[in-house]
XYZ file of C-alpha atoms in Angstrom:
595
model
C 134.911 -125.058 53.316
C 133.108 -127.235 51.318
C 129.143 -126.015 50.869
C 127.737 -129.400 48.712
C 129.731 -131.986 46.874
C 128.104 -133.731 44.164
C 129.452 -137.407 43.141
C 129.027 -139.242 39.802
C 125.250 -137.580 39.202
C 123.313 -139.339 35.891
C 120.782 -138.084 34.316
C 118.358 -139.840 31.129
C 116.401 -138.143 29.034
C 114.109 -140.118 26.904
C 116.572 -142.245 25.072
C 119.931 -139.381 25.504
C 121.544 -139.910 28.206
C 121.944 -135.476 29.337
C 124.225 -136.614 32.370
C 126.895 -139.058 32.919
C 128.798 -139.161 35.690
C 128.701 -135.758 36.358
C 131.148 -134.602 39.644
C 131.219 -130.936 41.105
C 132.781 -129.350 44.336
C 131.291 -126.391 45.642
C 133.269 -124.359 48.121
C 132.538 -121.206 49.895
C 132.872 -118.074 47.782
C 133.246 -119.748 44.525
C 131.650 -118.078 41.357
C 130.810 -121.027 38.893
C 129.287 -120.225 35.289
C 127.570 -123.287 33.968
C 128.111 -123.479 29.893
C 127.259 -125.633 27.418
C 125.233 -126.229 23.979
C 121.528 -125.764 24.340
C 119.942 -129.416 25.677
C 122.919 -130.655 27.250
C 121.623 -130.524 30.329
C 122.658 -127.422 31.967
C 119.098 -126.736 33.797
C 118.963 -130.063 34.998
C 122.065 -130.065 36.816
C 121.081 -126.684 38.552
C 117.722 -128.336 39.416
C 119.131 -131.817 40.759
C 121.707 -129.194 42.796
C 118.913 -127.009 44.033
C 116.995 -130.304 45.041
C 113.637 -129.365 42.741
C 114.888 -132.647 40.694
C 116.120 -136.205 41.643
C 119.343 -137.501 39.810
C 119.120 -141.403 38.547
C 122.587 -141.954 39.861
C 124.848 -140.291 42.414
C 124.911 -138.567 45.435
C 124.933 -134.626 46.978
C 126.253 -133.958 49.829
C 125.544 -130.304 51.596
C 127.455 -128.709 54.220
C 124.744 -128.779 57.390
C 122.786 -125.886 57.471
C 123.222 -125.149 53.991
C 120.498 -121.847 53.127
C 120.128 -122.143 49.547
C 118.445 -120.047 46.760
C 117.205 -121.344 43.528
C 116.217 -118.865 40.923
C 114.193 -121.241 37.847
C 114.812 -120.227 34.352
C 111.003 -119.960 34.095
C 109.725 -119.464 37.823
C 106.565 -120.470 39.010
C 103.544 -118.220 40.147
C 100.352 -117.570 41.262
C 98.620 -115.351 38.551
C 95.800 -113.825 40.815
C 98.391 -113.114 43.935
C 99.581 -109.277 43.682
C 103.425 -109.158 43.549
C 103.217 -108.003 47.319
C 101.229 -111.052 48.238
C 103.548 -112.843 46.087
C 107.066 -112.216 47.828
C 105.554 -112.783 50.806
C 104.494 -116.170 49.399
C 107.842 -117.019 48.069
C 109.535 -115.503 51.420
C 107.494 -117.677 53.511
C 107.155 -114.263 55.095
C 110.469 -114.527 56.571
C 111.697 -111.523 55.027
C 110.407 -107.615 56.007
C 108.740 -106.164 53.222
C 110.552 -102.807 53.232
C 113.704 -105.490 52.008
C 111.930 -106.779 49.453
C 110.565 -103.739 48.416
C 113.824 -101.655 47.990
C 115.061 -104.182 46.524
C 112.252 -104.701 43.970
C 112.336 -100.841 43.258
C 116.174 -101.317 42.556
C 115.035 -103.705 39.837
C 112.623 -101.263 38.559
C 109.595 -102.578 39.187
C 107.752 -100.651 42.112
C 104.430 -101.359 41.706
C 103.636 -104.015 44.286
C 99.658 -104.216 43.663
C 99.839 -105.323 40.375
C 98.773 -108.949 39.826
C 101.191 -111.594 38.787
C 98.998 -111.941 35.913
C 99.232 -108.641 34.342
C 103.097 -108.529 34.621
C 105.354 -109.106 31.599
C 107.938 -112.236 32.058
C 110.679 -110.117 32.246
C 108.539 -108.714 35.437
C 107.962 -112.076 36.480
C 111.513 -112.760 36.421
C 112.306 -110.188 38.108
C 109.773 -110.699 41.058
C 111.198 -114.275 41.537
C 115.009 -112.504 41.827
C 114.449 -110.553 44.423
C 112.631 -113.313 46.774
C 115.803 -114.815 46.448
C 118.320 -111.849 46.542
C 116.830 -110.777 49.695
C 116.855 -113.390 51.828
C 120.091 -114.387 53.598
C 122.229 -117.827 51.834
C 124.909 -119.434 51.655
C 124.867 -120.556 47.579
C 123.022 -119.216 45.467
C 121.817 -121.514 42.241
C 120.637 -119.050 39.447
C 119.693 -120.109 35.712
C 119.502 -117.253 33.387
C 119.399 -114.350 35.705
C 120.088 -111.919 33.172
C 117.337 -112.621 30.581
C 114.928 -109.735 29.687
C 116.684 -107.503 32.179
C 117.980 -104.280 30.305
C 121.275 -103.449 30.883
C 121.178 -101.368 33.885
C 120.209 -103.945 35.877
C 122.366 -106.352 34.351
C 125.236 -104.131 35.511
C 123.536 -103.875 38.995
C 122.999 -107.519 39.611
C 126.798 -107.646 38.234
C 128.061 -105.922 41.245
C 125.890 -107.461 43.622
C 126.686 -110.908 43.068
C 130.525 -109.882 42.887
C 130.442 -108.841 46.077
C 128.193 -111.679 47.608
C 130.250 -113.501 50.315
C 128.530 -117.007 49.353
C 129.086 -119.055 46.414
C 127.189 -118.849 43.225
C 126.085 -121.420 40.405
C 124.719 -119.913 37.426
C 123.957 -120.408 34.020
C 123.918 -116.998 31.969
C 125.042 -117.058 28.003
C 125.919 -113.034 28.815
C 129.650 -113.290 28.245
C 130.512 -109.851 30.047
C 128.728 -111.111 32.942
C 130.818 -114.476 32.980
C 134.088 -111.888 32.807
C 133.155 -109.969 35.325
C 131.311 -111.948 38.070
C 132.850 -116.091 37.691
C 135.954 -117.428 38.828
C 135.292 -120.470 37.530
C 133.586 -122.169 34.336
C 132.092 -125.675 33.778
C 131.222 -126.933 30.850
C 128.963 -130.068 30.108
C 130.093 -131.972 27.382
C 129.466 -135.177 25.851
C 127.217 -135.889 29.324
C 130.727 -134.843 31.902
C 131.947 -131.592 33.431
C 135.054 -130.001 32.498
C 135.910 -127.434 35.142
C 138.360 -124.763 34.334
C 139.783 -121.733 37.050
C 139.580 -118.594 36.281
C 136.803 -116.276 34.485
C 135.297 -116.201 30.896
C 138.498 -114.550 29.507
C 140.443 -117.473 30.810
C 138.176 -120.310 30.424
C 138.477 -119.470 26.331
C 142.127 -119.492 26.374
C 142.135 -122.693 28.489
C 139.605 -124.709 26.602
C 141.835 -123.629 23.489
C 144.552 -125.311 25.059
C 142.760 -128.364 26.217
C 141.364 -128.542 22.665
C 144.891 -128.283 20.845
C 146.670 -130.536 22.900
C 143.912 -133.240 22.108
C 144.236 -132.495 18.738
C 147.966 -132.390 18.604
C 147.887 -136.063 20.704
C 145.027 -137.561 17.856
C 147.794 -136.486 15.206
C 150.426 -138.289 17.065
C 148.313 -141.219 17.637
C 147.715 -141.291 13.805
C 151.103 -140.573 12.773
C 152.398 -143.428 15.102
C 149.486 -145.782 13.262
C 150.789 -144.639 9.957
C 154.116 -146.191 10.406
C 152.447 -149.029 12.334
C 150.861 -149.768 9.225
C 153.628 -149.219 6.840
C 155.271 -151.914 9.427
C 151.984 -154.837 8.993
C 152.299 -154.191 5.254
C 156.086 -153.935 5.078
C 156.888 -156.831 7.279
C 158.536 -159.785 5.135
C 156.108 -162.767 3.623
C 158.779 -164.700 4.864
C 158.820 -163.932 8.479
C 156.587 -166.521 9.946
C 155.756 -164.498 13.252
C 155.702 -161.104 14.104
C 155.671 -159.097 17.043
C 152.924 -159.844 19.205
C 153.480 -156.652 21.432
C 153.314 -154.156 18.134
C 150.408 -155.915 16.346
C 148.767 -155.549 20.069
C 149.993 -151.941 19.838
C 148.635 -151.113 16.574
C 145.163 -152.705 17.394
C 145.211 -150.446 20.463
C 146.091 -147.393 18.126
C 143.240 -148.204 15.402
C 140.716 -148.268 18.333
C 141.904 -145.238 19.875
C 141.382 -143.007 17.505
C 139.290 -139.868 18.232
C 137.621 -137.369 16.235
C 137.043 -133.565 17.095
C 134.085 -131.687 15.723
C 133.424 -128.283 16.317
C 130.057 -128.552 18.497
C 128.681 -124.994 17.406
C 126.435 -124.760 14.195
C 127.549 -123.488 10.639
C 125.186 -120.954 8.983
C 125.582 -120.770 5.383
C 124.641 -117.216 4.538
C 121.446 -117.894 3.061
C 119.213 -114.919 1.558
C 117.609 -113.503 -1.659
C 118.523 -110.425 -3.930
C 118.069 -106.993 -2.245
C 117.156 -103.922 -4.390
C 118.624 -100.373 -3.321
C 115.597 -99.122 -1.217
C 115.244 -101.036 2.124
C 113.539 -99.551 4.816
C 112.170 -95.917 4.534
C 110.915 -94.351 8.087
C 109.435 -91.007 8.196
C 107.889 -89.269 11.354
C 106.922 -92.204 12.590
C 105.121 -91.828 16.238
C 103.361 -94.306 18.583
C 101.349 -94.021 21.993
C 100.013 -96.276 23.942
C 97.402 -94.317 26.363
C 98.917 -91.986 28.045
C 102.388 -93.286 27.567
C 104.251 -91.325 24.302
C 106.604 -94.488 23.540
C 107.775 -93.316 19.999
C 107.433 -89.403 18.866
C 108.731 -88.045 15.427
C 111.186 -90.657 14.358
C 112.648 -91.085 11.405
C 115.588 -92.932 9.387
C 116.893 -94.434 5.958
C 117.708 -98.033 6.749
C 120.927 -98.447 4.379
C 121.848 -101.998 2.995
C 124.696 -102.509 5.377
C 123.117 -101.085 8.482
C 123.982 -103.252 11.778
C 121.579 -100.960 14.248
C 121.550 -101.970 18.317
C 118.428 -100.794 19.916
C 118.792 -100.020 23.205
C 116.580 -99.204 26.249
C 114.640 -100.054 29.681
C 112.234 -102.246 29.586
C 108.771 -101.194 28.232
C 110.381 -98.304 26.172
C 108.789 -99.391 22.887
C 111.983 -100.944 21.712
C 109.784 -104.674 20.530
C 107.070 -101.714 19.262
C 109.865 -99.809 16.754
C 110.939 -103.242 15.326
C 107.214 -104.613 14.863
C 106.321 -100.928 13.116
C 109.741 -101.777 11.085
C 108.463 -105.705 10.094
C 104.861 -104.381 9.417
C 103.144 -105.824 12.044
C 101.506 -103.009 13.688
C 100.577 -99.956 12.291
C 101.847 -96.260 13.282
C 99.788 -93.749 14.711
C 101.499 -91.178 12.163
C 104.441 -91.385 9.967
C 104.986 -94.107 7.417
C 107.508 -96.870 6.658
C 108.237 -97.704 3.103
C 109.342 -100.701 2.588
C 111.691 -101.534 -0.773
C 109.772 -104.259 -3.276
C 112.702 -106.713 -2.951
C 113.135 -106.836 0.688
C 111.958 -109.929 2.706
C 112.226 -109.529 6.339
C 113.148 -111.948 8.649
C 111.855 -111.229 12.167
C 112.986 -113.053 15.479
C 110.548 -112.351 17.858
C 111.328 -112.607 21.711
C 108.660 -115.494 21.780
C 109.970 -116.583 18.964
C 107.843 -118.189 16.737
C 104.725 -120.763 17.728
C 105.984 -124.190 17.592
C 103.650 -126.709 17.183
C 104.849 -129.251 19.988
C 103.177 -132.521 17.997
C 105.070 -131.433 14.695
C 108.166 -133.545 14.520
C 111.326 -131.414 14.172
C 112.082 -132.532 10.343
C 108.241 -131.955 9.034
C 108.650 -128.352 10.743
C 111.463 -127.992 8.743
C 110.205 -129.160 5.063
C 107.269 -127.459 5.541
C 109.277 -124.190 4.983
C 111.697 -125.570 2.193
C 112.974 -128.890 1.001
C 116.115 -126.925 0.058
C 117.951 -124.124 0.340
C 120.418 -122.289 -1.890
C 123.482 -121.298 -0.151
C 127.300 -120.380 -0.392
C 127.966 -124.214 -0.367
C 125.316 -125.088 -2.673
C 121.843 -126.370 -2.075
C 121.116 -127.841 1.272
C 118.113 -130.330 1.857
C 116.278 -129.510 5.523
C 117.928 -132.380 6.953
C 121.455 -131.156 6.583
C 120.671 -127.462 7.647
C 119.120 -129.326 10.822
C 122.509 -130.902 11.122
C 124.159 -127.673 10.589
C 122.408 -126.218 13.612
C 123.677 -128.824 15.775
C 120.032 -130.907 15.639
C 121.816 -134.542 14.795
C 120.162 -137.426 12.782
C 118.480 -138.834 15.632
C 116.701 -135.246 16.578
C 115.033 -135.181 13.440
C 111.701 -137.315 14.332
C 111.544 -135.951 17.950
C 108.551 -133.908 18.719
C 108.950 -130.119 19.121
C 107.343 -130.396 22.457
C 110.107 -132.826 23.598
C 112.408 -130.382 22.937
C 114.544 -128.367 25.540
C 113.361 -123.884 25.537
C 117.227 -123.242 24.060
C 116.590 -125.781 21.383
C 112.771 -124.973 20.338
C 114.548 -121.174 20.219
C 117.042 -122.626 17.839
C 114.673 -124.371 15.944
C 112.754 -120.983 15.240
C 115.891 -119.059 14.278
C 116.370 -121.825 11.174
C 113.062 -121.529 10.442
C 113.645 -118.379 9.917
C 116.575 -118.042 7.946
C 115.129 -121.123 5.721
C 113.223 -118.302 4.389
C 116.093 -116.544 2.689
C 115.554 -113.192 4.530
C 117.554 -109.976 3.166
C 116.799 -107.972 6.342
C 116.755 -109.400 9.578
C 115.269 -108.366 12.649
C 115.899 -109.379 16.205
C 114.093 -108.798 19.423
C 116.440 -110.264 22.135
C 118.003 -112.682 20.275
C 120.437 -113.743 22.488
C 117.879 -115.098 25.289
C 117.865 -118.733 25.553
C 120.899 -119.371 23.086
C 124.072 -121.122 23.943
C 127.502 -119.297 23.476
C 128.237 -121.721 20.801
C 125.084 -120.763 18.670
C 125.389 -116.970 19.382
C 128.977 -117.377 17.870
C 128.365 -118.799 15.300
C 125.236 -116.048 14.381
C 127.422 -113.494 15.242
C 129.779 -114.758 12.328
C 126.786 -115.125 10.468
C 125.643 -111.602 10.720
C 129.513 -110.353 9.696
C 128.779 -111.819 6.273
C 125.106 -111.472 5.358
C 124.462 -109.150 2.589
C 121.504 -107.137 4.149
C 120.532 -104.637 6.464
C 120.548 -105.713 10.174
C 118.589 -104.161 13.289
C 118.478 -105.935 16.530
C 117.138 -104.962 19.898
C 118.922 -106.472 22.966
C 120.062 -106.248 26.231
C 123.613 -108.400 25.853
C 126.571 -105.960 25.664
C 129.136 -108.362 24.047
C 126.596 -109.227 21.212
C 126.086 -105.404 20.891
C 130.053 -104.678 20.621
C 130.314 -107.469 18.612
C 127.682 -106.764 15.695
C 126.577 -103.201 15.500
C 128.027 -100.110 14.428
C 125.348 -97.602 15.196
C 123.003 -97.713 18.614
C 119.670 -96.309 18.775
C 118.600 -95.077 22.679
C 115.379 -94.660 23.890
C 115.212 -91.404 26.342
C 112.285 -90.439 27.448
C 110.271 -90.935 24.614
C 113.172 -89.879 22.059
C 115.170 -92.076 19.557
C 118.626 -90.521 20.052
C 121.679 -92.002 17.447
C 125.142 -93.381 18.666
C 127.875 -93.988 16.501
C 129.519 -97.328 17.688
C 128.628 -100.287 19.604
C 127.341 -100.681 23.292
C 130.888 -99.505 24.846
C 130.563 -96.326 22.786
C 127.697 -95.646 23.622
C 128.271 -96.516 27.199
C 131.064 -94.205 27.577
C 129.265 -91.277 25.412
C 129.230 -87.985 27.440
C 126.220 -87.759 25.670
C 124.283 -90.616 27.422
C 122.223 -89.929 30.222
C 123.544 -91.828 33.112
C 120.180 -93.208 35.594
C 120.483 -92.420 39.248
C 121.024 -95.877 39.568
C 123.845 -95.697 38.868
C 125.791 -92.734 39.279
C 127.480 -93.694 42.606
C 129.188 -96.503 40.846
C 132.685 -96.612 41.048
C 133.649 -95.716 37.481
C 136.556 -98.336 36.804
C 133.536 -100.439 37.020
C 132.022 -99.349 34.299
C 134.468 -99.814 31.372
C 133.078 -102.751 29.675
C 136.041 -104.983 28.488
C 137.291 -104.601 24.886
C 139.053 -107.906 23.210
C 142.946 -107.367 23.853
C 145.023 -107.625 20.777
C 147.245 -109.667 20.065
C 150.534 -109.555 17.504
C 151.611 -112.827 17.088
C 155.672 -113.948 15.965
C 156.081 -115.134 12.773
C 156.604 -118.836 12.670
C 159.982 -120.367 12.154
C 162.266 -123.496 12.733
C 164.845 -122.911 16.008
C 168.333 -123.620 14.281
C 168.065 -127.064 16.930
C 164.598 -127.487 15.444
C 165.941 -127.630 11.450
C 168.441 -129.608 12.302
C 166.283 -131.911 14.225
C 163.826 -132.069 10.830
C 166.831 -132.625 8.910
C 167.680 -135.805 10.406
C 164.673 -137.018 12.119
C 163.412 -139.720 9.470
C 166.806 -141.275 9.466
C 167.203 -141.638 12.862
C 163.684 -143.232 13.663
C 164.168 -145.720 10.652
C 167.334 -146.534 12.785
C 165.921 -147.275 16.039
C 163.010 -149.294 14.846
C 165.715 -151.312 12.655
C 168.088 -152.238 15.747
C 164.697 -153.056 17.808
C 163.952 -155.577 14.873
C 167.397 -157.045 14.819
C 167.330 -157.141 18.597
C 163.526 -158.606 18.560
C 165.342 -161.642 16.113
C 167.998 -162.363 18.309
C 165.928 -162.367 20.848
C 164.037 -165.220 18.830
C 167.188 -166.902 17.850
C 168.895 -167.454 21.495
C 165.320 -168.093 23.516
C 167.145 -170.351 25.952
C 169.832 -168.193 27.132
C 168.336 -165.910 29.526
C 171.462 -163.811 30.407
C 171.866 -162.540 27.273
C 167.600 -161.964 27.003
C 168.202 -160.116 29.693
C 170.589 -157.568 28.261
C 168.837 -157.770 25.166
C 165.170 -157.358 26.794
C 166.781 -154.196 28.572
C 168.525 -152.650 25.755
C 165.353 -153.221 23.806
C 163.720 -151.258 26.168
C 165.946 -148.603 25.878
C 165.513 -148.138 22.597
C 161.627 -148.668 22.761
C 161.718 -145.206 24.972
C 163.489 -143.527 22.421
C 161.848 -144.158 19.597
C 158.454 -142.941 21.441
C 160.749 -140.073 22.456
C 161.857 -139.568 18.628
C 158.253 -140.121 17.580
C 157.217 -137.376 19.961
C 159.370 -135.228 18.364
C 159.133 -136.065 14.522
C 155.384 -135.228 15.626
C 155.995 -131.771 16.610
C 158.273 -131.369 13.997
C 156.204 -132.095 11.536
C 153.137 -130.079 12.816
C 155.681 -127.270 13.248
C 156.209 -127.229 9.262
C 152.838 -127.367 8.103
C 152.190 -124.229 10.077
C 155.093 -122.174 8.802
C 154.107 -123.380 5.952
C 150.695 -122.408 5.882
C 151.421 -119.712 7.088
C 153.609 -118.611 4.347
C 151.487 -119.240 1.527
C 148.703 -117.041 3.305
């Protein structure tokens, strides 16, 4: 059954056009992840789906009776309301409160008499969850659900939407929640949706696919126009005419041609020189009234040290890294800091953008230039290297979308030539693309690395040492998030004991032993002879495109000619086909060979 059917939505922003003819099917108990590159217009398809937004183009269709719930990436409030008064605001009261309440408490917040106000976004966030969790739809339409929620509650919210009967749209960069919950992805690009089955896993290898055929069609395209050329240049000065049909076919090729960029950002490892003493933490202990959030800690923060922090919200895990980038002070201990280092901190807020700077002045304020692995950079180009194009550079901050203002900050930051870098939640608001890209970053910068976050792939994927919060406690981990998750030592919450265990094995990347290339004995032989046999073909077309020329009037014989012509015209593009392959074949084996 079909629950809403959108048809050829557009969408302008300013003068970038986010949507363009956008179409998407959704049918009962689908599981849709919505990716794409910060600013491409991911939110604003979830809010002209949810109806909070009106399209410019297009149509959406809903199944009658549709129940819907939209979860905002920044939901709306009212700051004086209580969070009781709140849900039953949000509700419209429709919903008993011991629901809502068990619910809330599952999301560890229990304190219902709080004010909106006083909560923490992360709160907030959660808050607006649960009005829509616990009321009864059909689709639910969720962008970012797992920001700021620590991985317990990730894992919950995991299960629960796996097992929701309805259908779900949602944007989330969290790449083990893609695996685990989606069963299909759709990416905007370029303005369209590209829909692919299956879940994260299987969207990669797909897209790979999609990607390589494309490529492997441009180099056939341009190997075909090479020739073609060879052919306009080649052709005799003599020959008054030429073919009309393969100058038209050449034109066609010249215009066709496409090129592929990779649409995620290149970070040139950019950073100053780094002495032997880094980061020196002794007894260090910090309260916060009654609340003991860090007691007796201490550690030697080596050079190569790529440190997870890990723990609920409110543990003191943005405190530790603040105490770390000498922003607040301790209430004992010390941290002694190494002359040479120069921290780099990436705050959850990230820093204060002024939204009437333009993008480029933001930029050049920090440096003109920076010195990197590929020389020295001017701000425009490392703008352009984090995916903010020519035409970005005089737009406002404020005009900016949250993902790309968050960007924005991280290459302000790194502009800076940092030799330690810190990172509270880094991974909020960033498109996979980006957080790729950083995470091949972070395998090559020369300094110490410590990074609090809630996203299990970007733990497993960086770190090689966790430190927990329990109960007041900084307790070490060799490994990343999945060793730590399966650590006997770990203290599993109640929450989640009564999971089924096979749940809990967080995914490791399979791998893979690929075959040696080589030529098929068919294939050699095929190489062997393939240049011979084209220049063949296209000679006997040419004779049979003069004869053709030479005996005009008698159509009998055009006709066998025209036919055989024809026949030959589909082999050659056969032939072509191959000698593509062929040729693509080689320069793999041999590339392969000389690495």
């Amino acid at each position: 059954m079909d629950l809403l059917t959108a048809r050829h939505i557009k969408k302008n922003y300013s003068e970038k056009q986010l949507l363009e003819d956008v179409d998407l099917i959704i049918h009962e108990g689908d599981k849709i992840g919505l990716v794409g590159v910060n600013g491409s217009g991911k939110s604003t398809l979830l809010k002209i789906i949810a109806g909070v937004m009106e399209a410019e183009g297009g149509e959406i269709v809903r199944a009658n009776g549709l129940r819907t719930g939209y979860l905002p990436q920044d939901p709306e409030y009212e700051p004086e309301l209580t969070v009781s008064e709140q849900l039953q605001l949000s509700t419209g009261g429709s919903v008993e409160d011991y629901v809502w309440r068990s619910m809330l408490s599952k999301l560890g917040l229990s304190d219902t008499d709080l004010k909106m106000k006083q909560l923490s976004g992360g709160q907030r966030k959660k808050v607006a969850l649960t009005a829509v969790l616990c009321r009864e739809n059909d689709l639910l339409i969720l962008d970012e659900p797992t920001n700021h929620m620590d991985t317990d509650i990730v894992e919950w919210l995991e299960d629960r939407l796996a097992e929701f009967k309805g259908a779900v749209l949602m944007i989330t960069h969290d790449r083990y929640f893609l695996e685990r919950v989606t069963d299909h992805i759709c990416e905007i690009e370029k303005g369209r949706l590209i829909s692919y089955e299956g879940n994260y896993d299987q969207y990669l290898q797909a897209k790979a696919a999609r990607l390589s055929m494309a490529m492997a069609t441009e180099r056939k395209r341009a190997a075909i126009y090479k020739k073609e050329l060879r052919w306009i240049h080649w052709s005799a000065p003599a020959r008054t005419t030429k073919s009309r049909g393969r100058i038209q076919r050449f034109e066609e090729l010249e215009k066709g041609k496409q090129t592929f960029e990779d649409p995620r950002m290149e970070i040139a490892a950019v950073s100053t020189r780094l002495g032997k003493k880094i980061i020196e933490v002794e007894h260090l202990s910090k309260r916060y009234g009654e609340k003991n959030l860090i007691d007796d800690f201490t550690y030697t923060i080596l050079r190569n040290d790529r440190i997870g922090i890990l723990g609920p919200n409110g543990c003191g895990k943005t405190t530790l890294l603040r105490m770390l980038a000498g922003q607040l002070m301790p209430d004992s201990g010390t941290v002694a800091t190494g002359e040479t280092v120069r921290i780099g901190y990436f705050s959850q807020e990230a820093e204060e953008l002024d939204p009437n700077k333009r993008v480029i002045k933001f930029i050049e304020d920090i440096a003109l230039s920076v010195k990197t692995d590929d020389g020295y950079l001017s701000a425009s180009q490392m703008l352009e290297r984090f995916l903010f194009p020519s035409y970005m550079h005089s737009t406002m901050i404020g005009r900016l979308s949250g993902g790309e203002k968050r960007r924005l900050a991280l290459l302000a930051i790194l502009m800076r030539a940092p030799n330690v870098l810190i990172f509270d939640e880094p991974t909020n608001d960033l498109d996979i693309d980006t957080l790729t890209i950083l995470e091949d970053y972070l395998d090559d910068f020369p300094g110490a690395v410590i990074i609090a976050s809630h996203d299990r792939y970007f733990l497993d994927r960086i770190v090689n040492r966790i430190f927990a919060f329990e109960s007041g406690t900084i307790v070490q981990y060799e490994g990343g998030y999945t060793d730590y998750y399966l650590s006997p030592r770990r203290p599993v919450p109640e929450s989640v004991k009564a999971r089924d265990t096979a749940k809990n094995e967080s995914p490791k990347p399979a791998k893979t032993h690929e075959k040696k290339l080589k030529f098929t004995f068919q294939e050699q032989r095929d190489f062997d002879r393939i240049d011979d046999v084209i220049a063949a073909l296209e000679e006997r077309i040419a004779a049979i495109e003069e004869e053709m020329n030479a005996n005009a009037s008698d159509f009998v014989l055009l006709r066998t000619l025209t036919e055989e012509k024809e026949q030959l015209e589909a082999e050659l593009e056969e032939k072509m086909d191959r000698w593509v392959y062929l040729n693509d074949l080689a320069e793999r084996i041999e590339a392969e060979r000389q690495s």
